[in-house]
Coordinates of C-alpha atoms in Angstrom, one line a residue:
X1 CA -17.7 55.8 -44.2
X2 CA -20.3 56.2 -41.9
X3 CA -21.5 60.2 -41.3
X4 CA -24.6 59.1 -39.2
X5 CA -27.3 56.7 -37.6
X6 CA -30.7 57.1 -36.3
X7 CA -33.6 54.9 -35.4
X8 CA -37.7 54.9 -35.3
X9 CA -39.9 53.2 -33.3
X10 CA -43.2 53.0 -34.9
X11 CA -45.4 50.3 -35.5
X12 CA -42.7 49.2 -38.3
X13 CA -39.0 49.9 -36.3
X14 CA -36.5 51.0 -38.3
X15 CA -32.7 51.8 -38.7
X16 CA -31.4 54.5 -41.2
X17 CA -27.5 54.6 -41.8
X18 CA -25.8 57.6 -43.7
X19 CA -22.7 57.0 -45.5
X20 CA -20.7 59.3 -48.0
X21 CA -20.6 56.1 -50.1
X22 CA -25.0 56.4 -49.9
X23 CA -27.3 55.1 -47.4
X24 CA -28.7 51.9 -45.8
X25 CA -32.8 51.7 -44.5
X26 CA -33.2 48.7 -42.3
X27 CA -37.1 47.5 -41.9
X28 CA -37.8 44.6 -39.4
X29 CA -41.2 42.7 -38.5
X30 CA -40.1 40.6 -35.1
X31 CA -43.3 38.8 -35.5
X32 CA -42.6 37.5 -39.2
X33 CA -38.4 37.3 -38.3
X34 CA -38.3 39.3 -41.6
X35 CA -35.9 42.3 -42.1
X36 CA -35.9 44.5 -45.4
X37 CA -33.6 46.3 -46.7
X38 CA -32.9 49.6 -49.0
X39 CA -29.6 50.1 -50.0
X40 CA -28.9 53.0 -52.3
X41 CA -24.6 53.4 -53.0
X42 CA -23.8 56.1 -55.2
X43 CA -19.9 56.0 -54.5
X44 CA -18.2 52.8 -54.2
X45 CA -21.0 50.9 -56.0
X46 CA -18.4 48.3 -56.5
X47 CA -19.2 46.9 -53.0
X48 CA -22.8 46.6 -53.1
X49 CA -22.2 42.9 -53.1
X50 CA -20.1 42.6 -49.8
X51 CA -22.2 45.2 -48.2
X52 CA -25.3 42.7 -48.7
X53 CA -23.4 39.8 -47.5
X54 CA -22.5 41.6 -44.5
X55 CA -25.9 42.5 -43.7
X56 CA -27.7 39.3 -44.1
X57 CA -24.8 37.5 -41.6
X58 CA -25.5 40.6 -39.4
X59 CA -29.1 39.4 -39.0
X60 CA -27.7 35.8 -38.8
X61 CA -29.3 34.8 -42.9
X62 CA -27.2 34.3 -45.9
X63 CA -28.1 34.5 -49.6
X64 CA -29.8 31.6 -50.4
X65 CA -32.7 32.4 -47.9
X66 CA -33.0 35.9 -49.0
X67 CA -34.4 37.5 -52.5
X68 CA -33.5 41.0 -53.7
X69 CA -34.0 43.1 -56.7
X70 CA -31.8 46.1 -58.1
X71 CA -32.7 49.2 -60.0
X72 CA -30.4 52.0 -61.6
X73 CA -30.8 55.2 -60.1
X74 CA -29.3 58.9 -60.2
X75 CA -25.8 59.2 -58.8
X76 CA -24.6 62.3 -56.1
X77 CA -22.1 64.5 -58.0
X78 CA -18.7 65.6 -56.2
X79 CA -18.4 62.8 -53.9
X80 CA -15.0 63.1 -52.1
X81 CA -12.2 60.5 -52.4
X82 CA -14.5 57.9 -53.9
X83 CA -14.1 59.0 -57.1
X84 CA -11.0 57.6 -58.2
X85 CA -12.2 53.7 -57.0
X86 CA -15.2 54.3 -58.8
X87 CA -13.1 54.8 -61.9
X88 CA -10.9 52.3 -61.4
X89 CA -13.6 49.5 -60.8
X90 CA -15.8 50.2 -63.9
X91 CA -16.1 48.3 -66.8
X92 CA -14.3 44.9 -68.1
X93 CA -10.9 44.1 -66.6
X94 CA -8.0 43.3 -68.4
X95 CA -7.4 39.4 -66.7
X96 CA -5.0 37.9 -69.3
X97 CA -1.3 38.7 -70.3
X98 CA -3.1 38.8 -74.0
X99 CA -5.0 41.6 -73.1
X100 CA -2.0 43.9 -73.0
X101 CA -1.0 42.7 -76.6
X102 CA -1.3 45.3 -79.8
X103 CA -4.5 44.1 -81.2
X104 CA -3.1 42.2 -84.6
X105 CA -4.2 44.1 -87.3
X106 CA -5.7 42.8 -90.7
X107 CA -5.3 45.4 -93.4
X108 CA -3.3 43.7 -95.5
X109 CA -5.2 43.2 -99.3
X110 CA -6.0 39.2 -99.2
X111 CA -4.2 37.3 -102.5
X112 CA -6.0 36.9 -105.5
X113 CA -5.2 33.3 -105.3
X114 CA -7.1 33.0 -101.4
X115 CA -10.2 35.0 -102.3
X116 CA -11.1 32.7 -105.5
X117 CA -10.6 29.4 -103.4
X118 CA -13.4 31.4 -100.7
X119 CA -15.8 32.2 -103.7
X120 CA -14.8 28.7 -105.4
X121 CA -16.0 26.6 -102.0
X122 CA -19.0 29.2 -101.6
X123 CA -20.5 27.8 -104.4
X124 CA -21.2 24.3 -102.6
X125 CA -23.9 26.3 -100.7
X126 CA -26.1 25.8 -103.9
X127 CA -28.1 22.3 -103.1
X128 CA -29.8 22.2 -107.0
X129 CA -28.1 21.3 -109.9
X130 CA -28.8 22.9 -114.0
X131 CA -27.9 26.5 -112.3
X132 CA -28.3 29.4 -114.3
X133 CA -26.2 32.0 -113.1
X134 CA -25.4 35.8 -113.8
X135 CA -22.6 37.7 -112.8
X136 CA -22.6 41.0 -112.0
X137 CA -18.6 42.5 -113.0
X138 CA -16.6 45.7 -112.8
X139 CA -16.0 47.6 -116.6
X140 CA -15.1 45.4 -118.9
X141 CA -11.6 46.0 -119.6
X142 CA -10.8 44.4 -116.3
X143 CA -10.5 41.1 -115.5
X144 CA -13.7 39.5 -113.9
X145 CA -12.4 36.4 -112.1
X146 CA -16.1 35.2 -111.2
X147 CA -16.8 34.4 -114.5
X148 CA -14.7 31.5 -114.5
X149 CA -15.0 30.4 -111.3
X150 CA -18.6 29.9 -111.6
X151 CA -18.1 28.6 -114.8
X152 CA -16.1 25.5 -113.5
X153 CA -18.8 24.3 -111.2
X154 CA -20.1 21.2 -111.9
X155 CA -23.8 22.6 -111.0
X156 CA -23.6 25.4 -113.5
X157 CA -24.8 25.0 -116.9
X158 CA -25.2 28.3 -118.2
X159 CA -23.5 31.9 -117.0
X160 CA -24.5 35.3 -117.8
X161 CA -21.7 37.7 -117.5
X162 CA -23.0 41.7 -117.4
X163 CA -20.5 44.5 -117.4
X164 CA -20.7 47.6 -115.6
X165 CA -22.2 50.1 -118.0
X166 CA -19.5 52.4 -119.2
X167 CA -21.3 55.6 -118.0
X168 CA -21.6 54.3 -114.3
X169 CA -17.8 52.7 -113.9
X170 CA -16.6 56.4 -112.3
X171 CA -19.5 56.8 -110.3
X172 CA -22.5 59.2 -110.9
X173 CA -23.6 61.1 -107.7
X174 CA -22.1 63.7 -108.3
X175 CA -23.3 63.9 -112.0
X176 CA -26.4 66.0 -113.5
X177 CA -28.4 63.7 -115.1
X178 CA -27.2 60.8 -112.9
X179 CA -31.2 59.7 -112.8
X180 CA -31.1 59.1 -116.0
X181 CA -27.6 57.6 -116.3
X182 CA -29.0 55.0 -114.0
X183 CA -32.6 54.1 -115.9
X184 CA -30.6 53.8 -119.3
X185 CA -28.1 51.1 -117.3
X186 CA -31.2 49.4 -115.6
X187 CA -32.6 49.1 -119.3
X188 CA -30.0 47.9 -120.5
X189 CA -29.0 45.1 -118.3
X190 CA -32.9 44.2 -118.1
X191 CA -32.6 43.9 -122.2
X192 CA -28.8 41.5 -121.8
X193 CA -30.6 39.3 -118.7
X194 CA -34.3 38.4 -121.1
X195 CA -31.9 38.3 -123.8
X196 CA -30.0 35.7 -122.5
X197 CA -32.9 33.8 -120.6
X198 CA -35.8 33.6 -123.3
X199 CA -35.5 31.0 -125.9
X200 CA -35.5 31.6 -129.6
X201 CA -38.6 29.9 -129.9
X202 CA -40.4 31.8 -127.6
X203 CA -41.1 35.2 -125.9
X204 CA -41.4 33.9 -122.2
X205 CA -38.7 32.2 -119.9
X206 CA -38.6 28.3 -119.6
X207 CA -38.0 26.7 -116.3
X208 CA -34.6 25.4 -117.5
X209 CA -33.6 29.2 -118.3
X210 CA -34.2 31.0 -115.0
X211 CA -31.7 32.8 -112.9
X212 CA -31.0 30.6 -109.4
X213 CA -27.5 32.0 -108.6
X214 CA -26.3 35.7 -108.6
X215 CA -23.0 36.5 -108.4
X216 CA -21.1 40.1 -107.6
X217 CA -17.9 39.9 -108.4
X218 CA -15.3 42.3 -106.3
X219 CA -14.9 44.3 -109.0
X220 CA -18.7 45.1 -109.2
X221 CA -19.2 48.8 -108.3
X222 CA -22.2 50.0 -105.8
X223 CA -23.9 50.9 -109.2
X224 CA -24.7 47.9 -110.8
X225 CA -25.7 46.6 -106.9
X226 CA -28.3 49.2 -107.1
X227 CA -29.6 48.1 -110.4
X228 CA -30.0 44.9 -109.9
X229 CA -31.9 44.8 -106.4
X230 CA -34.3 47.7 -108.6
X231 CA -34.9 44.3 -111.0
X232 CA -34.7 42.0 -108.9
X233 CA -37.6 44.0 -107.1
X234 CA -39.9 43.8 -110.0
X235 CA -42.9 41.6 -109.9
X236 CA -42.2 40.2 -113.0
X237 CA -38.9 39.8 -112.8
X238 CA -39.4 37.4 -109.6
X239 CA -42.2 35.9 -111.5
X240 CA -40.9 35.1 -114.8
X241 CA -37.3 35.6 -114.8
X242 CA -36.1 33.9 -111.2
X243 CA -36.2 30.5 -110.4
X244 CA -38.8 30.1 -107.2
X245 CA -35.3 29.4 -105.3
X246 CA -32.3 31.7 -105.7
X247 CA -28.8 32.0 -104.4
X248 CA -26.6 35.3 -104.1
X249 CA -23.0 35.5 -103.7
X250 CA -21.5 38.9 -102.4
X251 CA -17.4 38.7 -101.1
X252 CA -16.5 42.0 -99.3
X253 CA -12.6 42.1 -100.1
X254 CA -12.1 46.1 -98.9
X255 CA -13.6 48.3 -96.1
X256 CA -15.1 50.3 -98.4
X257 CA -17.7 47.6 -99.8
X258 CA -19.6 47.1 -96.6
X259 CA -22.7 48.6 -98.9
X260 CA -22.6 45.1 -100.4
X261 CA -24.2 43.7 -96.3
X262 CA -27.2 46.0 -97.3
X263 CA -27.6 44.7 -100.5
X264 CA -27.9 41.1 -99.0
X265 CA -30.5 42.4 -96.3
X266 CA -32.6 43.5 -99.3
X267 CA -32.3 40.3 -101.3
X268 CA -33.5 38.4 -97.9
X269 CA -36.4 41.0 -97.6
X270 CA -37.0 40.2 -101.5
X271 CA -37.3 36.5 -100.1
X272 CA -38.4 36.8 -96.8
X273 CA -40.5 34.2 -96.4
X274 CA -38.8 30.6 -94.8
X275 CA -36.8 29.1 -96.1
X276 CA -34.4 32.0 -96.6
X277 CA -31.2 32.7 -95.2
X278 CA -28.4 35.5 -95.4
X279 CA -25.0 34.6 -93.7
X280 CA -21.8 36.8 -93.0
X281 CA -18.5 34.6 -92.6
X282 CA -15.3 36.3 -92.0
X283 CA -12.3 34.3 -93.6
X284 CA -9.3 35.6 -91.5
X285 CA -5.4 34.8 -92.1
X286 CA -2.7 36.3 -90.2
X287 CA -2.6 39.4 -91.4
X288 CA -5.9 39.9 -94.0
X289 CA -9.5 38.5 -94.4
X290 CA -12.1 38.4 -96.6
X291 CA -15.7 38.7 -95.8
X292 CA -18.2 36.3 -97.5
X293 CA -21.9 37.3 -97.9
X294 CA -24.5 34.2 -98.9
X295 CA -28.3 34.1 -99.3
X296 CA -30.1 30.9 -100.2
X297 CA -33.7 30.3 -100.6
X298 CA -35.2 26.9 -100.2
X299 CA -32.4 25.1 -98.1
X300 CA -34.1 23.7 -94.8
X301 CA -30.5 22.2 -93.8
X302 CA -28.9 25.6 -94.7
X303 CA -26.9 25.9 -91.0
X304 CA -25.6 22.4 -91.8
X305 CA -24.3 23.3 -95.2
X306 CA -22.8 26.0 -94.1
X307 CA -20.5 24.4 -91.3
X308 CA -19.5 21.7 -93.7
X309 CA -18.9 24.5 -96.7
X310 CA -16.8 26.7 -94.4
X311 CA -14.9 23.5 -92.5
X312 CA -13.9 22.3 -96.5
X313 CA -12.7 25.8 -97.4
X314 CA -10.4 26.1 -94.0
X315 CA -9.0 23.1 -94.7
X316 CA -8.3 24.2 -98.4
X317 CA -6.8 27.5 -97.8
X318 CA -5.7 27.7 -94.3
X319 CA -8.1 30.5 -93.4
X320 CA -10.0 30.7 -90.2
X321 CA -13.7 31.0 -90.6
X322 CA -15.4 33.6 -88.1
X323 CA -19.4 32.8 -88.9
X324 CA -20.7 36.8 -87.8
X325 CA -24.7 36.5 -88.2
X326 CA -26.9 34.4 -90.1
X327 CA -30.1 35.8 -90.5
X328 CA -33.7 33.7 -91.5
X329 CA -36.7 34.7 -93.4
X330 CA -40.3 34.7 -92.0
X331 CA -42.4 31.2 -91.9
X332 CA -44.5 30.9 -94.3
X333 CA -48.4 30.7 -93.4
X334 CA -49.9 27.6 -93.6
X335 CA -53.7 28.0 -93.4
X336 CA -54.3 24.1 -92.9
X337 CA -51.7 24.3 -90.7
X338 CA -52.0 21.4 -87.9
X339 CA -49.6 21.7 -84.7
X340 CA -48.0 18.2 -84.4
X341 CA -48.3 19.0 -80.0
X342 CA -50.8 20.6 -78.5
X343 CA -50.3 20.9 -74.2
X344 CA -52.3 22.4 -71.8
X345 CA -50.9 24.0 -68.5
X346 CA -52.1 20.4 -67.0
X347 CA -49.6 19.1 -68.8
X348 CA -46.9 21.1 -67.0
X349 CA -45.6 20.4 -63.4
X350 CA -47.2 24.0 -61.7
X351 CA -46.1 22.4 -58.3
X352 CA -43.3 24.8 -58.2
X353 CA -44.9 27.8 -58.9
X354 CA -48.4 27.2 -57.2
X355 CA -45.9 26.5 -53.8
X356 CA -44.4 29.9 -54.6
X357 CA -47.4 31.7 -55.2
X358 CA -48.8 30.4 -51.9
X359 CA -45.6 31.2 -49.5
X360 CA -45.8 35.2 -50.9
X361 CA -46.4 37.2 -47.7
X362 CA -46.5 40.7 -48.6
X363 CA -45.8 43.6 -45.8
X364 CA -45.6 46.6 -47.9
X365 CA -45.0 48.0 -51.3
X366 CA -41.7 50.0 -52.7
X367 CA -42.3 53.0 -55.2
X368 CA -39.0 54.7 -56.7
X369 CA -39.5 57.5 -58.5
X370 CA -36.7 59.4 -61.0
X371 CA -36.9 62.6 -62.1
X372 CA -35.4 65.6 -64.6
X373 CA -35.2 68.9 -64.5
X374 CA -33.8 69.6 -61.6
X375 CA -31.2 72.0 -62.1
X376 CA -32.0 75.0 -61.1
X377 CA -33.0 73.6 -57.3
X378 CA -31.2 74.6 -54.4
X379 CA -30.7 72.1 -51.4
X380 CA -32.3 74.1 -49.3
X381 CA -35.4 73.2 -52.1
X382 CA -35.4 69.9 -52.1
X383 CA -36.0 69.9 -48.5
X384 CA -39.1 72.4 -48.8
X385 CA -40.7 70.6 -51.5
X386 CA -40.5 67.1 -49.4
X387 CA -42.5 69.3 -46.7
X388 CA -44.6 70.6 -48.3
X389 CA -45.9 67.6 -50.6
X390 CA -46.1 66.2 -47.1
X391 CA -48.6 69.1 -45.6
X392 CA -50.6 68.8 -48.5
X393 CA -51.2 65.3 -48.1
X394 CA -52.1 65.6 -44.7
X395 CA -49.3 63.8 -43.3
X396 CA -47.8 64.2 -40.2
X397 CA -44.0 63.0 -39.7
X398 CA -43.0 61.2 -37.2
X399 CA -39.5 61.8 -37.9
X400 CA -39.3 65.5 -39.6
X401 CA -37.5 65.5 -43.1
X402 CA -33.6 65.7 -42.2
X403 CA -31.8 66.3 -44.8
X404 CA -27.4 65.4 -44.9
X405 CA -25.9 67.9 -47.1
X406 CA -22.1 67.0 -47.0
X407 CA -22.1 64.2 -49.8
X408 CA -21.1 65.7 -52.7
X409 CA -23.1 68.4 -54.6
X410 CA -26.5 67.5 -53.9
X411 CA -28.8 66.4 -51.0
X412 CA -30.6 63.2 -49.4
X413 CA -33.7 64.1 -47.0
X414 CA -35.0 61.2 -44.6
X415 CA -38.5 61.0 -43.5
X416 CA -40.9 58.8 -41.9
X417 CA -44.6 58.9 -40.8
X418 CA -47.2 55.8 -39.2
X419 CA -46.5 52.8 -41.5
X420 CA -44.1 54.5 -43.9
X421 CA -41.1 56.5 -44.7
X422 CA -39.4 58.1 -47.4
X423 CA -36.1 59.0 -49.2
X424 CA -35.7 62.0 -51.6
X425 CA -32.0 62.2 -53.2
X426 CA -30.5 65.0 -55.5
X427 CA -27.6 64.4 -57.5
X428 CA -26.7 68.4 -57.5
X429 CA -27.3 68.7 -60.9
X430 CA -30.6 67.2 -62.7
X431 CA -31.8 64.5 -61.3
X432 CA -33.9 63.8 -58.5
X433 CA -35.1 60.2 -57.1
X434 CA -38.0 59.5 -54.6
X435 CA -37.7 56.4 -52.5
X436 CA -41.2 55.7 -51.1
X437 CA -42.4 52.7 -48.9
X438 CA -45.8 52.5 -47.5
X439 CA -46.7 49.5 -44.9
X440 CA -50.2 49.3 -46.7
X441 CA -49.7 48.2 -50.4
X442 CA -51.6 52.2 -51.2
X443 CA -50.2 52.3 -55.1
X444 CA -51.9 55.5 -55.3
X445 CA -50.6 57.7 -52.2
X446 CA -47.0 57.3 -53.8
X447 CA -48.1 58.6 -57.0
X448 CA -50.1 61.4 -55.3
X449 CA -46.6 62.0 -53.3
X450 CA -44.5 62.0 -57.0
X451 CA -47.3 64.1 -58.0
X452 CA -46.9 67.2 -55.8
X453 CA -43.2 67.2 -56.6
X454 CA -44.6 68.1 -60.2
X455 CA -47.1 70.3 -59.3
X456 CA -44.9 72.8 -57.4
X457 CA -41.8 73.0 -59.6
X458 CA -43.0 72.6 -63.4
X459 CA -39.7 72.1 -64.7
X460 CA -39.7 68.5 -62.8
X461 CA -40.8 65.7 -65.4
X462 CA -41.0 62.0 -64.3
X463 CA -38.6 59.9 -66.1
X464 CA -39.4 56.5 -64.3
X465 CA -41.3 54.5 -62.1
X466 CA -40.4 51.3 -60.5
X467 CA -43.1 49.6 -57.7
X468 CA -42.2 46.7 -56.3
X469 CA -43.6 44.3 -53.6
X470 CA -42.0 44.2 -49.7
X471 CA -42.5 41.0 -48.0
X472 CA -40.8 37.6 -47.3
X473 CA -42.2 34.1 -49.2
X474 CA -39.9 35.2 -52.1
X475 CA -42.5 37.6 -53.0
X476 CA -43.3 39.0 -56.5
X477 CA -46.5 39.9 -57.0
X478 CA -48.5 42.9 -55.4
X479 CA -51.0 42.2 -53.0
X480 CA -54.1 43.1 -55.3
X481 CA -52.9 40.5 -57.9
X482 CA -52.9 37.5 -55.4
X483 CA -55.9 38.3 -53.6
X484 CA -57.3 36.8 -51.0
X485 CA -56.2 33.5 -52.7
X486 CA -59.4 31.8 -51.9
X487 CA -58.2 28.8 -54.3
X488 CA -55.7 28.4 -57.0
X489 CA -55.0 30.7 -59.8
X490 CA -56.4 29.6 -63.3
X491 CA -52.9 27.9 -64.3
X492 CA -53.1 25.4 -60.9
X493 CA -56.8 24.5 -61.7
X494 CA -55.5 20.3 -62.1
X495 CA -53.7 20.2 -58.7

């Protein structure tokens, strides 16, 4: 809806068009057949599209000769009968007849029977054979079904089952001497895990005796997770205890075990260097899913492995694998290292962008300013401040700042002087904005304009700055960057 027009005639014309919607700023340079344009919708953003088409077939172009750039900006509060299209055209629309469907929900507790086949076909992640694995389990009265599924695998030959201390099975947050609950537990699985890897002939671990797999078994409380990333995190545990590769198996069968993702992202920063990766996989049925967390060290075809472990086990249970994230350590440095390709921009075709970087034809540069603090202005203010950051710069408008008050709560002042104009917006409550364009590419008079703003109301702060480049050419770079462009720039030496 169109409230009002108006013109200017300087060296630069121009066309200004008001709308309750926002406002259109037309620029045109006869001599160059080149029209730019500003437009600024704070209502019925959802046809900023159609608006642009409309223009550019106004002026007899169309979109693939013309080049444009978009910025977020403040919005005008209490814009009439806009409001309810605005709400109705935001965010993603609902397209399909499935979108009106309940989303299926899976609660329901997986079988016993589905989540050992997962952990089962997990295991063919491991790519080493003569696997000694331990297995972390719940209190030992319970059944600790991870035991003898990692007992059955052909790689294992040796498993270490340890129990969840009995003073840590109920939890011990809550309890007094829960620090020291926790160091007697960490002692005491340190004493079971060298027990059980140190031969009787010897004080230190042999190669054939160190841990490569770590399992946690549902069961296996936040506790003993704790515990173990505290050994696992000691130097000589890593060094003497683990084999240089490792493997750790974590299923997430309830909501409340989403700890057990954390746990993995510490085993992965335990083994952060390449190769190393941690993998979520969601194994959904109908109506329930289990969540399988893996990390492996030392597996360069790990993504490969993965596919082919998760396409075996859907085709053993019925499940639907949903692979969520898989996550990779850090290369390791190579101080010899020797690139196998070495280019040089020669070796690229820079006809492209040297062409580009010779059409730019730059006519003027675009400041926008945002700011905060504004709330305790009037509209009657935001016209004063414009004039008098003008006076003090010692510019003298051509057209005097108008300002259009019926748009909503807040205010939009026009303004124009020789070889440039500008737009100051407030959205009636915070937030101001300062369009400025200058026919000369002067970066600093629109700072020294943005400046004066803050000066004379010290609750203003500057929240952002955007400057772009004006001109035709498909222009991106400011004036001072091309130069005078004497030859080609350091990249276009070899043409």
């Amino acid at each position: 809806t169109i409230l009002s027009a108006f013109t200017s005639d300087e060296d630069i014309p121009s066309v200004t068009v008001v709308m309750v919607e926002g406002y259109v700023v037309a620029r045109t340079w006869p001599e160059f057949k080149y029209c730019a344009y500003d437009i600024h919708l704070w209502s019925g953003y959802g046809k900023l599209d159609s608006v642009k088409t409309s223009l550019l077939d106004a002026i007899g172009s169309n979109t693939p000769s013309s080049s444009s750039f978009r910025i977020v900006t403040a919005g005008m509060f209490g814009v009439p009968k806009t409001w309810k299209y605005d709400e109705m055209m935001r965010g993603p629309k609902f397209t399909q007849e499935c979108d009106d469907l309940t989303k299926q929900s899976r609660d329901a507790p997986m079988s016993e029977a589905l989540i050992n086949s997962v952990m089962e076909g997990s295991l063919d992640m491991l790519s080493w054979d003569d696997v000694v694995a331990v297995v972390f389990c719940g209190s030992n009265d319970k059944p600790c079904n991870s035991i003898d599924i990692v007992a059955k695998d052909k790689s294992v030959q040796k498993v270490i089952p340890i129990f969840t201390c009995p003073a840590v099975v109920d939890g011990v947050e809550y309890q007094k001497d829960a620090a020291q609950i926790m160091l007697d537990c960490e002692n005491a699985v340190w004493s079971a895990l060298m027990e059980s890897t140190t031969d009787d002939s010897q004080e230190t671990v042999s190669d054939g005796n160190k841990i490569s797999l770590i399992v946690l078994d549902p069961e296996a409380p936040y506790e003993m997770a704790q515990i173990l990333h505290k050994i696992a995190s000691r130097p000589e545990m890593k060094k003497y205890a683990f084999a240089y590769d490792v493997a750790v198996l974590t299923p997430i069968v309830k909501k409340e075990q989403t700890w057990r993702r954390f746990f993995m992202d510490k085993f992965l920063e335990l083994w952060y260097q390449h190769p190393g990766f941690r993998s979520e996989v969601l194994f959904n049925s109908t109506d329930s899913n289990i969540e399988m967390d893996v990390f492996v060290s030392g597996d360069y075809s790990y993504l490969g492995h993965l596919e082919t472990v998760n396409a075996k086990i859907e085709e053993l249970t019925g499940l639907v694998a949903d692979v969520r994230c898989v996550h990779s350590g850090l290369p390791a440095f190579d101080e010899d290292f020797v690139p196998s390709l070495f280019t040089l921009p020669s070796d690229y075709d820079q006809t492209g962008p040297y062409s580009q970087w010779l059409s730019q034809q730059v006519v003027g540069l675009q400041t926008v300013f945002q700011m905060a603090g504004a709330s305790r202005l009037s509209k009657d203010e935001i016209k004063l401040l414009l004039e008098q950051a003008l006076s003090k710069l010692n510019i003298s408008p051509i057209l005097a700042p108008t300002s259009f008050e019926d748009l909503g709560e807040g205010v939009v002042v026009f303004t124009s002087w020789q070889n440039g104009n500008a737009v100051v917006f407030w959205d009636g409550r915070d937030n101001i904005g300062i369009n400025v364009f200058t026919a000369e590419e002067d970066v600093a008079f629109a700072g020294q304009l943005a400046e004066q703003f803050l000066t004379m109301k010290s609750t203003l702060v500057r929240t952002l700055r955007d400057q772009m480049p004006r001109g035709y050419g498909r222009v991106v770079n400011l004036l001072e960057d091309i130069g005078k462009r004497e030859g080609p720039p350091h990249w276009a030496f070899h043409l």
